[in-house]
């Protein structure tokens, strides 16, 4: 079993943050790519992160050696596939420190997780019931609730953000009353990088008996997550943003809350007994995993978790902060650069606009220098409206990025400005 | 700049972006259309005054990337005083040069619009260059056109 293989302790704790990129870059084959004749500088990690060889191999090895449908048959390959799939669930449990593996549902990603919850939780909600979102949510944590609002007439309340890009927590208690059914909030903003105080939010919400859903997509690549310590009720994330494969993610839910949810999709494997008169549904998590599961994805996700466990995450986070500081200082030194998101507690994400340069032109010109960034609204149009801009450029970093790459970004911005102004 | 970059950001495009032509409102316009490109947040408004089969005046407002602004600016220069039939023929010629490598190109007719042909090598940017042209086409087809979007 590949995912169960013992991994040598190549990188122990106690790394110096600066040594991290040199140690890990050889693990990521794509970082050796050339773009436009130049070494790739990949700063679009918040869109998707790159994959270490361990993940690529785990997925390929599943198809080469262990491929079978999980939970379906008694032959040897089916047994291997099933064991690996359930072992992956246990890895995810450990990764977020859930109390039980039965609290982990494999889904396609964060978007599907939130849609599942809007569907399941919203079943009993009525017109006038309220869900509280925040002004910095990704469309994935806005549109599912709007779809529910169209069906049921619920109310959507929005917790505002400050100009610096922090939640106005003082406004939260006023939005919590007997009609409030859920607070749904991002852990880390994909645009601003702001790390939100989830434990504080759950404390406030729980004081009013309101459960909390956390969109963890942007948090899991950068920090250790402990769902029990934060006491959130639901937590969801996507594998591909944390160095795992696309098409797989996980939803954590407290056992009693998952048990109260209706099925999401109907089909094979989510039942205990089917007759034409009546069907009995399986208990969570199988209740929410209808049809053939993305076993290779789950196994790849487990490989990503294993890979992260070989890193000193505190040192990696310190290195990421050094990257963020260098980029911020570099942009400030250029002048004429507006940075969106100035929270003191930030993930290594930096959204900005260069005076006189449209974000899209900047994106194309940076690409000509081998630098990959995201341009556009970042699936957060309400936040763009708040700042009164149509689009920004976003550089988002990971632990494998280097300070030299940050310097190449700053040089490329200077070049683009020279071309366009 | 590298040769390839010059291909996309030619001086004529940069000039039109810095100082767009006919960048003004038109109080007596009889065709107005909004066009947006949600991918990059470009939002343009195109104004036309069409008398009979002739475009008496054309202007635009809005914000966008250099490619979309330059394209709209050049559009207004080419079509002021043109007949509707000329405008439709030019739309077809521009569309072909932006999207079809194999198209026969009437360089003489396109004039400075040839500068836009560089976007063919940047598939993600073609929509920026075609935005105002799709708005034109919709505005010529209907007196009350629906807003145009590239998505």
Coordinates of C-alpha atoms in Angstrom, one line a residue:
Chain A
X1 CA 0.0 0.0 0.0
X2 CA 1.7 3.1 -1.2
X3 CA -0.1 5.5 1.1
X4 CA 0.7 3.4 4.1
X5 CA 4.4 3.3 3.2
X6 CA 6.8 4.6 5.8
X7 CA 8.4 7.8 4.7
X8 CA 11.9 8.5 5.8
X9 CA 12.1 11.6 8.0
X10 CA 13.9 13.5 5.3
X11 CA 12.9 16.8 6.8
X12 CA 12.5 17.0 10.4
X13 CA 11.2 19.8 12.6
X14 CA 13.6 22.7 13.4
X15 CA 14.3 23.8 9.8
X16 CA 15.3 27.3 9.3
X17 CA 12.6 28.9 7.3
X18 CA 15.0 30.1 4.6
X19 CA 16.2 26.5 3.9
X20 CA 12.7 25.3 3.0
X21 CA 12.5 26.1 -0.7
X22 CA 15.8 24.4 -1.5
X23 CA 14.7 21.3 0.4
X24 CA 11.3 21.0 -1.1
X25 CA 11.5 22.3 -4.7
X26 CA 13.0 19.1 -6.1
X27 CA 9.8 17.3 -4.9
X28 CA 7.6 19.4 -7.3
X29 CA 8.4 18.4 -10.9
X30 CA 6.5 21.3 -12.4
X31 CA 8.6 23.9 -10.7
X32 CA 11.3 23.0 -13.2
X33 CA 9.2 24.1 -16.2
X34 CA 10.1 26.9 -18.4
X35 CA 7.5 29.5 -19.5
X36 CA 8.3 31.8 -22.4
X37 CA 11.9 30.7 -22.2
X38 CA 12.2 31.6 -18.5
X39 CA 12.1 29.5 -15.4
X40 CA 8.5 29.4 -14.2
X41 CA 7.6 31.6 -11.2
X42 CA 4.3 30.2 -9.9
X43 CA 2.4 32.7 -7.8
X44 CA -1.1 31.4 -8.5
X45 CA -1.2 29.0 -5.6
X46 CA -4.5 30.3 -4.2
X47 CA -6.2 29.2 -7.5
X48 CA -4.5 25.8 -7.4
X49 CA -1.3 24.6 -5.8
X50 CA 1.3 22.4 -7.6
X51 CA 1.7 18.7 -6.7
X52 CA 4.6 17.0 -5.2
X53 CA 5.8 13.8 -6.9
X54 CA 4.5 11.8 -3.9
X55 CA 0.9 12.9 -4.8
X56 CA 1.4 12.3 -8.6
X57 CA 2.8 8.9 -7.9
X58 CA 0.1 7.9 -5.4
X59 CA -2.6 8.7 -8.0
X60 CA -0.7 6.9 -10.8
X61 CA 0.1 3.9 -8.6
X62 CA -3.5 3.5 -7.6
X63 CA -4.4 3.2 -11.3
X64 CA -1.4 1.0 -12.0
X65 CA -1.6 -1.4 -9.1
X66 CA -4.7 -1.1 -7.0
X67 CA -7.6 0.1 -9.2
X68 CA -11.0 -1.2 -8.2
X69 CA -14.3 0.2 -7.1
X70 CA -14.4 0.8 -3.4
X71 CA -16.8 -1.0 -1.1
X72 CA -18.1 -3.2 -3.9
X73 CA -16.5 -6.6 -4.1
X74 CA -14.5 -9.1 -2.2
X75 CA -11.6 -9.6 -4.6
X76 CA -8.1 -8.6 -3.8
X77 CA -7.9 -5.3 -5.7
X78 CA -11.3 -4.2 -4.3
X79 CA -10.1 -4.9 -0.9
X80 CA -6.9 -2.9 -1.4
X81 CA -8.8 0.0 -3.0
X82 CA -11.3 0.0 -0.1
X83 CA -8.7 -0.1 2.6
X84 CA -6.7 2.7 0.9
X85 CA -9.8 4.8 0.5
X86 CA -10.8 4.4 4.2
X87 CA -7.2 4.9 5.3
X88 CA -7.3 8.2 3.4
X89 CA -10.4 9.2 5.4
X90 CA -8.5 8.5 8.6
X91 CA -5.6 10.7 7.3
X92 CA -8.1 13.6 6.7
X93 CA -9.5 13.1 10.1
X94 CA -6.1 13.4 11.6
X95 CA -5.3 16.4 9.4
X96 CA -8.1 18.5 10.8
X97 CA -8.2 16.7 14.1
X98 CA -11.8 15.5 13.9
X99 CA -13.0 13.3 16.7
X100 CA -14.0 10.5 14.3
X101 CA -13.4 9.4 10.7
X102 CA -17.1 9.2 10.3
X103 CA -17.2 12.9 10.5
X104 CA -15.3 13.2 7.2
X105 CA -17.2 13.1 3.9
X106 CA -15.3 12.9 0.7
X107 CA -16.8 15.3 -1.9
X108 CA -15.5 17.0 -5.0
X109 CA -14.3 20.0 -3.1
X110 CA -15.3 23.1 -1.1
X111 CA -18.0 24.1 -3.6
X112 CA -19.8 20.8 -3.5
X113 CA -19.5 20.7 0.3
X114 CA -21.3 24.1 0.7
X115 CA -23.9 23.1 -1.8
X116 CA -24.5 19.9 0.1
X117 CA -25.0 21.9 3.3
X118 CA -27.2 24.5 1.7
X119 CA -29.4 21.7 0.4
X120 CA -29.4 19.6 3.6
X121 CA -29.6 22.3 6.3
X122 CA -31.9 24.4 4.2
X123 CA -34.5 21.6 4.0
X124 CA -36.2 22.7 7.2
X125 CA -35.6 26.4 6.9
X126 CA -38.4 28.8 6.2
X127 CA -39.0 32.3 4.8
X128 CA -37.4 34.8 7.2
X129 CA -34.8 32.4 8.6
X130 CA -31.4 33.9 8.2
X131 CA -27.9 32.8 7.2
X132 CA -25.0 35.1 8.0
X133 CA -22.2 35.4 5.4
X134 CA -19.4 37.9 5.2
X135 CA -18.4 40.5 2.6
X136 CA -15.2 38.6 1.8
X137 CA -16.8 35.3 0.8
X138 CA -15.9 33.5 -2.4
X139 CA -18.9 33.0 -4.8
X140 CA -18.9 29.3 -3.6
X141 CA -20.1 30.5 -0.2
X142 CA -22.6 33.0 -1.6
X143 CA -24.4 31.5 -4.6
X144 CA -25.6 28.2 -2.9
X145 CA -27.3 30.3 -0.3
X146 CA -28.9 32.5 -2.9
X147 CA -30.2 29.4 -4.7
X148 CA -31.7 28.4 -1.3
X149 CA -33.2 31.8 -0.9
X150 CA -34.9 31.5 -4.2
X151 CA -36.5 28.2 -3.1
X152 CA -37.4 29.1 0.5
X153 CA -37.3 32.9 1.0
X154 CA -34.5 32.8 3.6
X155 CA -32.7 36.0 4.4
X156 CA -29.0 36.5 3.7
X157 CA -27.2 38.9 6.1
X158 CA -23.7 40.1 5.3
X159 CA -21.1 40.8 8.0
X160 CA -19.1 43.8 6.7
X161 CA -15.4 44.2 6.3
X162 CA -13.2 47.2 7.1
X163 CA -11.1 49.0 4.6
X164 CA -8.1 47.1 5.8
X165 CA -9.9 43.9 5.0
X166 CA -10.9 42.6 8.5
X167 CA -14.3 41.4 9.6
X168 CA -16.3 43.8 11.7
X169 CA -16.9 41.3 14.4
X170 CA -18.7 43.8 16.7
X171 CA -21.5 43.7 14.1
X172 CA -22.0 39.9 14.4
X173 CA -24.1 39.7 17.6
X174 CA -26.7 42.0 16.1
X175 CA -27.2 39.5 13.3
X176 CA -27.7 36.6 15.7
X177 CA -31.2 35.9 16.9
X178 CA -33.7 33.1 17.0
X179 CA -34.2 33.3 13.2
X180 CA -30.4 32.9 12.5
X181 CA -29.8 29.3 11.3
X182 CA -26.1 29.4 10.3
X183 CA -23.0 31.6 10.1
X184 CA -21.0 30.6 7.0
X185 CA -17.6 32.3 6.9
X186 CA -14.3 31.8 5.2
X187 CA -11.2 30.9 7.3
X188 CA -8.8 32.8 5.0
X189 CA -9.9 35.3 2.3
X190 CA -8.8 34.2 -1.2
X191 CA -8.4 37.9 -2.2
X192 CA -7.2 39.7 0.9
X193 CA -5.3 36.9 2.7
X194 CA -7.0 37.9 5.9
X195 CA -7.1 35.0 8.5
X196 CA -10.4 35.3 10.3
X197 CA -10.7 34.5 14.0
X198 CA -12.8 31.4 13.7
X199 CA -12.7 30.4 17.4
X200 CA -14.0 33.8 18.3
X201 CA -16.8 33.6 15.7
X202 CA -17.9 30.2 16.9
X203 CA -18.0 31.4 20.5
X204 CA -20.2 34.4 19.5
X205 CA -22.5 32.3 17.3
X206 CA -22.8 29.4 19.8
X207 CA -23.8 31.8 22.5
X208 CA -26.9 32.3 20.4
X209 CA -27.2 28.6 19.5
X210 CA -26.1 29.2 15.9
X211 CA -23.9 26.7 14.2
X212 CA -20.9 27.8 12.1
X213 CA -19.7 26.6 8.7
X214 CA -16.1 27.4 7.8
X215 CA -14.8 27.5 4.2
X216 CA -11.3 26.3 4.8
X217 CA -10.1 26.1 1.1
X218 CA -7.5 28.9 1.5
X219 CA -6.4 27.9 5.1
X220 CA -5.4 24.3 4.8
X221 CA -2.3 24.9 2.6
X222 CA -0.9 27.4 5.1
X223 CA -1.7 26.3 8.7
X224 CA -2.6 23.5 11.0
X225 CA -6.3 23.3 11.3
X226 CA -8.0 21.9 14.5
X227 CA -11.7 21.7 14.1
X228 CA -12.2 20.7 17.7
X229 CA -10.1 23.6 19.0
X230 CA -12.0 26.1 16.8
X231 CA -15.3 24.3 17.7
X232 CA -16.7 24.9 14.3
X233 CA -19.6 22.8 13.3
X234 CA -18.7 22.2 9.6
X235 CA -15.4 22.7 7.9
X236 CA -14.7 22.1 4.2
X237 CA -11.7 22.3 1.9
X238 CA -10.4 21.2 -1.5
X239 CA -7.5 18.8 -2.1
X240 CA -6.1 20.7 -5.1
X241 CA -5.3 23.9 -3.1
X242 CA -3.3 21.9 -0.6
X243 CA -1.0 20.1 -3.0
X244 CA -3.4 17.2 -3.7
X245 CA -5.4 16.3 -6.8
X246 CA -8.3 18.2 -8.3
X247 CA -11.8 16.7 -8.0
X248 CA -11.5 15.7 -4.3
X249 CA -12.1 17.5 -1.1
X250 CA -13.6 16.9 2.3
X251 CA -16.4 18.1 4.5
X252 CA -16.1 17.8 8.2
X253 CA -19.2 17.9 10.2
X254 CA -19.9 17.2 13.9
X255 CA -21.4 13.7 14.1
X256 CA -24.8 14.7 15.4
X257 CA -25.2 17.4 12.8
X258 CA -24.2 15.1 9.9
X259 CA -26.6 12.4 11.2
X260 CA -29.5 14.9 11.1
X261 CA -28.8 15.8 7.4
X262 CA -30.8 14.2 4.6
X263 CA -29.0 12.5 1.7
X264 CA -27.4 14.7 -0.9
X265 CA -27.5 12.6 -4.1
X266 CA -29.2 9.2 -4.4
X267 CA -27.5 6.2 -5.8
X268 CA -25.3 3.3 -5.0
X269 CA -23.4 3.0 -1.7
X270 CA -25.5 5.6 0.2
X271 CA -28.1 3.0 1.2
X272 CA -28.5 0.0 3.5
X273 CA -31.6 -1.5 1.9
X274 CA -33.5 -0.6 -1.3
X275 CA -36.9 -1.8 -2.3
X276 CA -39.3 -0.1 -4.7
X277 CA -41.4 0.8 -1.7
X278 CA -38.8 2.2 0.6
X279 CA -35.1 2.8 0.9
X280 CA -33.1 3.1 4.0
X281 CA -30.1 5.4 3.9
X282 CA -26.7 4.6 5.2
X283 CA -25.3 6.5 8.1
X284 CA -22.7 9.3 7.5
X285 CA -20.3 9.6 5.9
X286 CA -21.5 7.0 3.3
X287 CA -25.0 8.6 3.2
X288 CA -23.4 11.5 1.3
X289 CA -21.1 9.5 -1.0
X290 CA -23.5 8.2 -3.7
X291 CA -22.0 6.4 -6.7
X292 CA -18.5 5.4 -7.5
X293 CA -16.1 7.5 -5.4
X294 CA -13.0 9.3 -6.6
X295 CA -10.8 6.8 -4.9
X296 CA -7.6 7.9 -6.7
X297 CA -8.3 11.5 -5.6
X298 CA -8.8 10.5 -1.9
X299 CA -5.6 8.5 -2.0
X300 CA -3.8 11.4 -3.6
X301 CA -5.2 13.7 -1.0
X302 CA -3.9 11.4 1.7
X303 CA -0.5 11.5 0.0
X304 CA -0.6 15.3 0.1
X305 CA -1.4 15.2 3.9
X306 CA 1.5 12.7 4.4
X307 CA 3.8 15.0 2.4
X308 CA 2.8 18.0 4.5
X309 CA 3.4 16.0 7.6
X310 CA 7.1 15.7 6.6
X311 CA 7.4 19.5 6.7
X312 CA 7.9 21.6 9.7
X313 CA 4.7 23.6 9.2
X314 CA 5.7 26.4 11.6
X315 CA 8.9 26.9 9.7
X316 CA 7.0 26.8 6.4
X317 CA 4.6 29.4 7.6
X318 CA 7.5 31.6 8.8
X319 CA 9.0 31.3 5.3
X320 CA 5.7 32.2 3.7
X321 CA 5.5 35.3 5.9
X322 CA 9.0 36.3 4.7
X323 CA 7.8 36.0 1.1
X324 CA 4.7 38.1 1.9
X325 CA 6.8 40.7 3.6
X326 CA 9.3 40.9 0.7
X327 CA 6.5 41.2 -1.8
X328 CA 4.7 43.9 0.2
X329 CA 7.8 45.9 0.7
X330 CA 8.8 45.5 -2.9
X331 CA 5.5 46.8 -4.1
X332 CA 5.5 49.7 -1.7
X333 CA 9.0 50.6 -2.9
X334 CA 7.8 50.7 -6.5
X335 CA 5.2 53.4 -5.6
X336 CA 1.8 53.7 -7.3
X337 CA 0.8 50.2 -6.2
X338 CA -2.4 49.8 -4.2
X339 CA -2.6 46.7 -2.0
X340 CA -6.0 45.3 -1.0
X341 CA -5.9 43.6 2.4
X342 CA -3.8 45.0 5.1
X343 CA -4.8 42.8 8.0
X344 CA -2.0 42.2 10.4
X345 CA -2.8 38.5 10.3
X346 CA -2.5 37.4 6.7
X347 CA -1.9 34.3 4.6
X348 CA 0.7 34.8 1.8
X349 CA -1.8 36.3 -0.6
X350 CA -1.4 39.8 -2.0
X351 CA -4.0 41.5 -4.2
X352 CA -3.0 44.7 -5.8
X353 CA -3.5 47.3 -8.6
X354 CA -0.8 49.2 -10.4
X355 CA -1.8 52.8 -11.1
X356 CA -2.4 53.3 -14.8
X357 CA -2.2 49.6 -15.6
X358 CA -5.2 47.3 -16.1
X359 CA -4.9 44.1 -14.1
X360 CA -5.4 42.0 -17.3
X361 CA -2.6 43.7 -19.2
X362 CA -0.4 43.2 -16.1
X363 CA -1.2 39.5 -16.0
X364 CA -0.2 39.1 -19.7
X365 CA 3.0 41.1 -19.3
X366 CA 4.0 39.2 -16.1
X367 CA 3.4 35.9 -18.0
X368 CA 5.9 37.1 -20.6
X369 CA 8.4 37.3 -17.8
X370 CA 7.5 33.8 -16.7
X371 CA 5.5 34.9 -13.7
X372 CA 2.1 33.3 -13.2
X373 CA -0.5 35.4 -11.2
X374 CA -4.2 35.6 -11.2
X375 CA -6.1 38.6 -12.6
X376 CA -9.8 39.3 -12.4
X377 CA -12.4 39.3 -9.7
X378 CA -11.2 36.1 -8.0
X379 CA -14.8 34.8 -7.7
X380 CA -15.4 37.5 -5.1
X381 CA -17.4 40.2 -7.0
X382 CA -19.1 41.7 -3.9
X383 CA -15.7 42.3 -2.4
X384 CA -14.5 43.9 -5.7
X385 CA -17.6 46.2 -5.5
X386 CA -16.8 47.0 -1.9
X387 CA -13.3 48.3 -3.0
X388 CA -14.8 49.9 -6.1
X389 CA -12.6 48.1 -8.5
X390 CA -13.5 45.7 -11.4
X391 CA -10.5 43.5 -11.0
X392 CA -7.1 43.1 -9.2
X393 CA -4.0 41.2 -9.8
X394 CA -3.2 38.6 -7.1
X395 CA 0.1 36.9 -6.3
X396 CA -0.4 34.0 -3.9
X397 CA 2.6 32.1 -2.6
X398 CA 3.4 28.7 -1.2
X399 CA 6.3 27.3 0.9
X400 CA 8.1 26.2 -2.3
X401 CA 8.4 29.8 -3.6
X402 CA 11.7 31.7 -3.1
X403 CA 12.6 35.3 -2.2
X404 CA 14.3 35.5 -5.6
X405 CA 11.0 34.7 -7.2
X406 CA 9.4 37.5 -5.3
X407 CA 12.2 39.8 -6.7
X408 CA 11.4 38.6 -10.2
X409 CA 7.7 39.5 -9.6
X410 CA 8.6 43.0 -8.5
X411 CA 11.0 43.5 -11.5
X412 CA 8.3 42.2 -13.8
X413 CA 5.7 44.7 -12.4
X414 CA 8.2 47.5 -13.0
X415 CA 8.7 46.3 -16.6
X416 CA 5.0 46.1 -17.2
X417 CA 4.5 49.6 -16.0
X418 CA 7.2 50.8 -18.2
X419 CA 5.6 49.2 -21.2
X420 CA 2.1 50.5 -20.5
X421 CA 2.5 53.9 -19.0
Chain B
X1 CA 10.4 44.6 -25.2
X2 CA 10.7 41.2 -26.8
X3 CA 9.5 40.7 -30.3
X4 CA 6.6 38.6 -29.2
X5 CA 5.5 41.3 -26.8
X6 CA 5.7 43.9 -29.5
X7 CA 3.3 41.7 -31.3
X8 CA 0.6 42.3 -28.7
X9 CA 1.4 45.7 -27.2
X10 CA 2.3 47.6 -30.4
X11 CA 2.9 51.3 -30.1
X12 CA -0.4 52.1 -31.9
X13 CA -2.3 50.1 -29.3
X14 CA -0.5 51.7 -26.4
X15 CA -1.2 55.1 -27.9
X16 CA -4.9 54.4 -28.3
X17 CA -5.0 53.2 -24.7
X18 CA -3.3 56.3 -23.4
X19 CA -5.4 58.7 -25.5
X20 CA -8.5 56.9 -26.7
X21 CA -10.3 58.6 -29.7
X22 CA -14.0 59.5 -29.4
X23 CA -13.9 58.8 -25.7
X24 CA -17.0 60.9 -24.8
X25 CA -20.7 60.6 -24.1
X26 CA -23.2 61.3 -26.9
X27 CA -26.4 63.0 -25.7
X28 CA -28.0 62.6 -29.1
X29 CA -27.1 58.9 -29.7
X30 CA -29.9 56.8 -31.1
X31 CA -28.2 53.5 -30.3
X32 CA -26.5 52.8 -27.0
X33 CA -25.2 49.4 -25.9
X34 CA -23.3 48.2 -22.9
X35 CA -20.7 45.5 -23.3
X36 CA -18.8 43.7 -20.5
X37 CA -16.1 41.1 -20.2
X38 CA -16.6 39.5 -16.8
X39 CA -13.3 37.7 -17.0
X40 CA -11.3 40.9 -16.6
X41 CA -13.9 43.4 -15.6
X42 CA -13.9 45.4 -18.8
X43 CA -17.0 47.5 -19.1
X44 CA -17.7 49.6 -22.2
X45 CA -20.6 51.6 -23.4
X46 CA -20.8 52.3 -27.1
X47 CA -22.9 55.2 -28.6
X48 CA -24.0 55.5 -32.2
X49 CA -26.0 58.0 -34.1
X50 CA -27.3 56.2 -37.1
X51 CA -29.2 58.3 -39.8
X52 CA -30.6 56.2 -42.6
X53 CA -27.9 53.8 -43.6
X54 CA -25.0 55.9 -42.3
X55 CA -23.2 56.0 -38.9
X56 CA -23.1 59.8 -38.4
X57 CA -21.3 59.6 -35.1
X58 CA -19.8 56.9 -32.8
X59 CA -18.2 57.2 -29.4
X60 CA -17.5 55.1 -26.3
X61 CA -16.9 55.3 -22.5
X62 CA -15.9 52.8 -19.9
X63 CA -12.9 51.1 -18.5
X64 CA -10.9 48.2 -19.7
X65 CA -7.6 46.7 -20.4
X66 CA -5.3 48.3 -23.1
X67 CA -6.4 45.8 -25.7
X68 CA -10.1 46.4 -25.3
X69 CA -9.8 50.2 -25.0
X70 CA -7.5 50.5 -28.1
X71 CA -9.8 48.2 -30.0
X72 CA -12.9 50.4 -29.2
X73 CA -11.0 53.5 -29.9
X74 CA -9.9 52.3 -33.4
X75 CA -13.4 51.1 -34.0
X76 CA -14.8 54.6 -33.6
X77 CA -12.1 56.1 -35.9
X78 CA -12.9 53.7 -38.6
X79 CA -16.7 53.9 -38.5
X80 CA -17.5 57.5 -38.1
X81 CA -19.3 58.4 -41.4
X82 CA -19.3 54.8 -42.6
X83 CA -22.4 53.1 -44.0
X84 CA -24.0 50.3 -42.0
X85 CA -23.0 47.9 -44.8
X86 CA -19.3 49.1 -44.5
X87 CA -19.5 48.6 -40.7
X88 CA -20.8 45.1 -41.0
X89 CA -18.1 44.2 -43.6
X90 CA -15.4 45.7 -41.3
X91 CA -16.8 43.7 -38.3
X92 CA -16.4 40.5 -40.4
X93 CA -12.9 41.4 -41.5
X94 CA -11.8 42.3 -37.9
X95 CA -13.4 39.2 -36.5
X96 CA -11.6 37.0 -39.0
X97 CA -8.2 38.6 -38.4
X98 CA -8.6 38.2 -34.6
X99 CA -9.8 34.6 -34.6
X100 CA -8.8 32.8 -37.7
X101 CA -5.1 32.3 -38.6
X102 CA -6.0 31.2 -42.1
X103 CA -8.3 34.1 -42.9
X104 CA -7.5 36.1 -46.0
X105 CA -6.8 39.5 -44.7
X106 CA -7.4 42.8 -46.5
X107 CA -4.6 44.7 -44.8
X108 CA -5.3 47.8 -46.7
X109 CA -8.9 47.9 -45.5
X110 CA -8.0 47.1 -41.9
X111 CA -5.2 49.7 -41.7
X112 CA -4.1 50.2 -38.1
X113 CA -6.6 47.6 -37.0
X114 CA -3.9 45.1 -38.1
X115 CA -2.2 46.0 -34.9
X116 CA -4.8 43.9 -33.1
X117 CA -4.0 40.8 -35.0
X118 CA -1.3 40.0 -32.4
X119 CA -4.0 38.8 -30.0
X120 CA -4.5 35.6 -32.1
X121 CA -1.4 34.3 -30.2
X122 CA -3.1 35.0 -26.9
X123 CA -6.3 33.1 -26.8
X124 CA -7.2 34.4 -23.4
X125 CA -7.1 37.9 -24.7
X126 CA -9.1 37.6 -27.9
X127 CA -12.3 38.5 -26.1
X128 CA -10.8 41.8 -25.0
X129 CA -10.2 42.8 -28.6
X130 CA -13.6 41.7 -29.9
X131 CA -15.7 43.2 -27.1
X132 CA -16.5 46.5 -28.7
X133 CA -17.0 44.9 -32.1
X134 CA -19.6 42.5 -30.8
X135 CA -21.3 45.6 -29.2
X136 CA -21.3 47.3 -32.6
X137 CA -22.8 44.3 -34.3
X138 CA -25.6 44.1 -31.8
X139 CA -26.2 47.8 -32.0
X140 CA -26.5 47.7 -35.7
X141 CA -28.9 44.7 -35.6
X142 CA -31.4 46.2 -33.2
X143 CA -32.6 49.6 -32.1
X144 CA -32.8 48.3 -28.5
X145 CA -30.0 45.9 -28.2
X146 CA -29.5 43.7 -25.1
X147 CA -26.2 44.2 -23.3
X148 CA -23.4 42.2 -24.8
X149 CA -21.2 40.0 -22.7
X150 CA -18.3 37.9 -23.8
X151 CA -19.0 35.1 -21.3

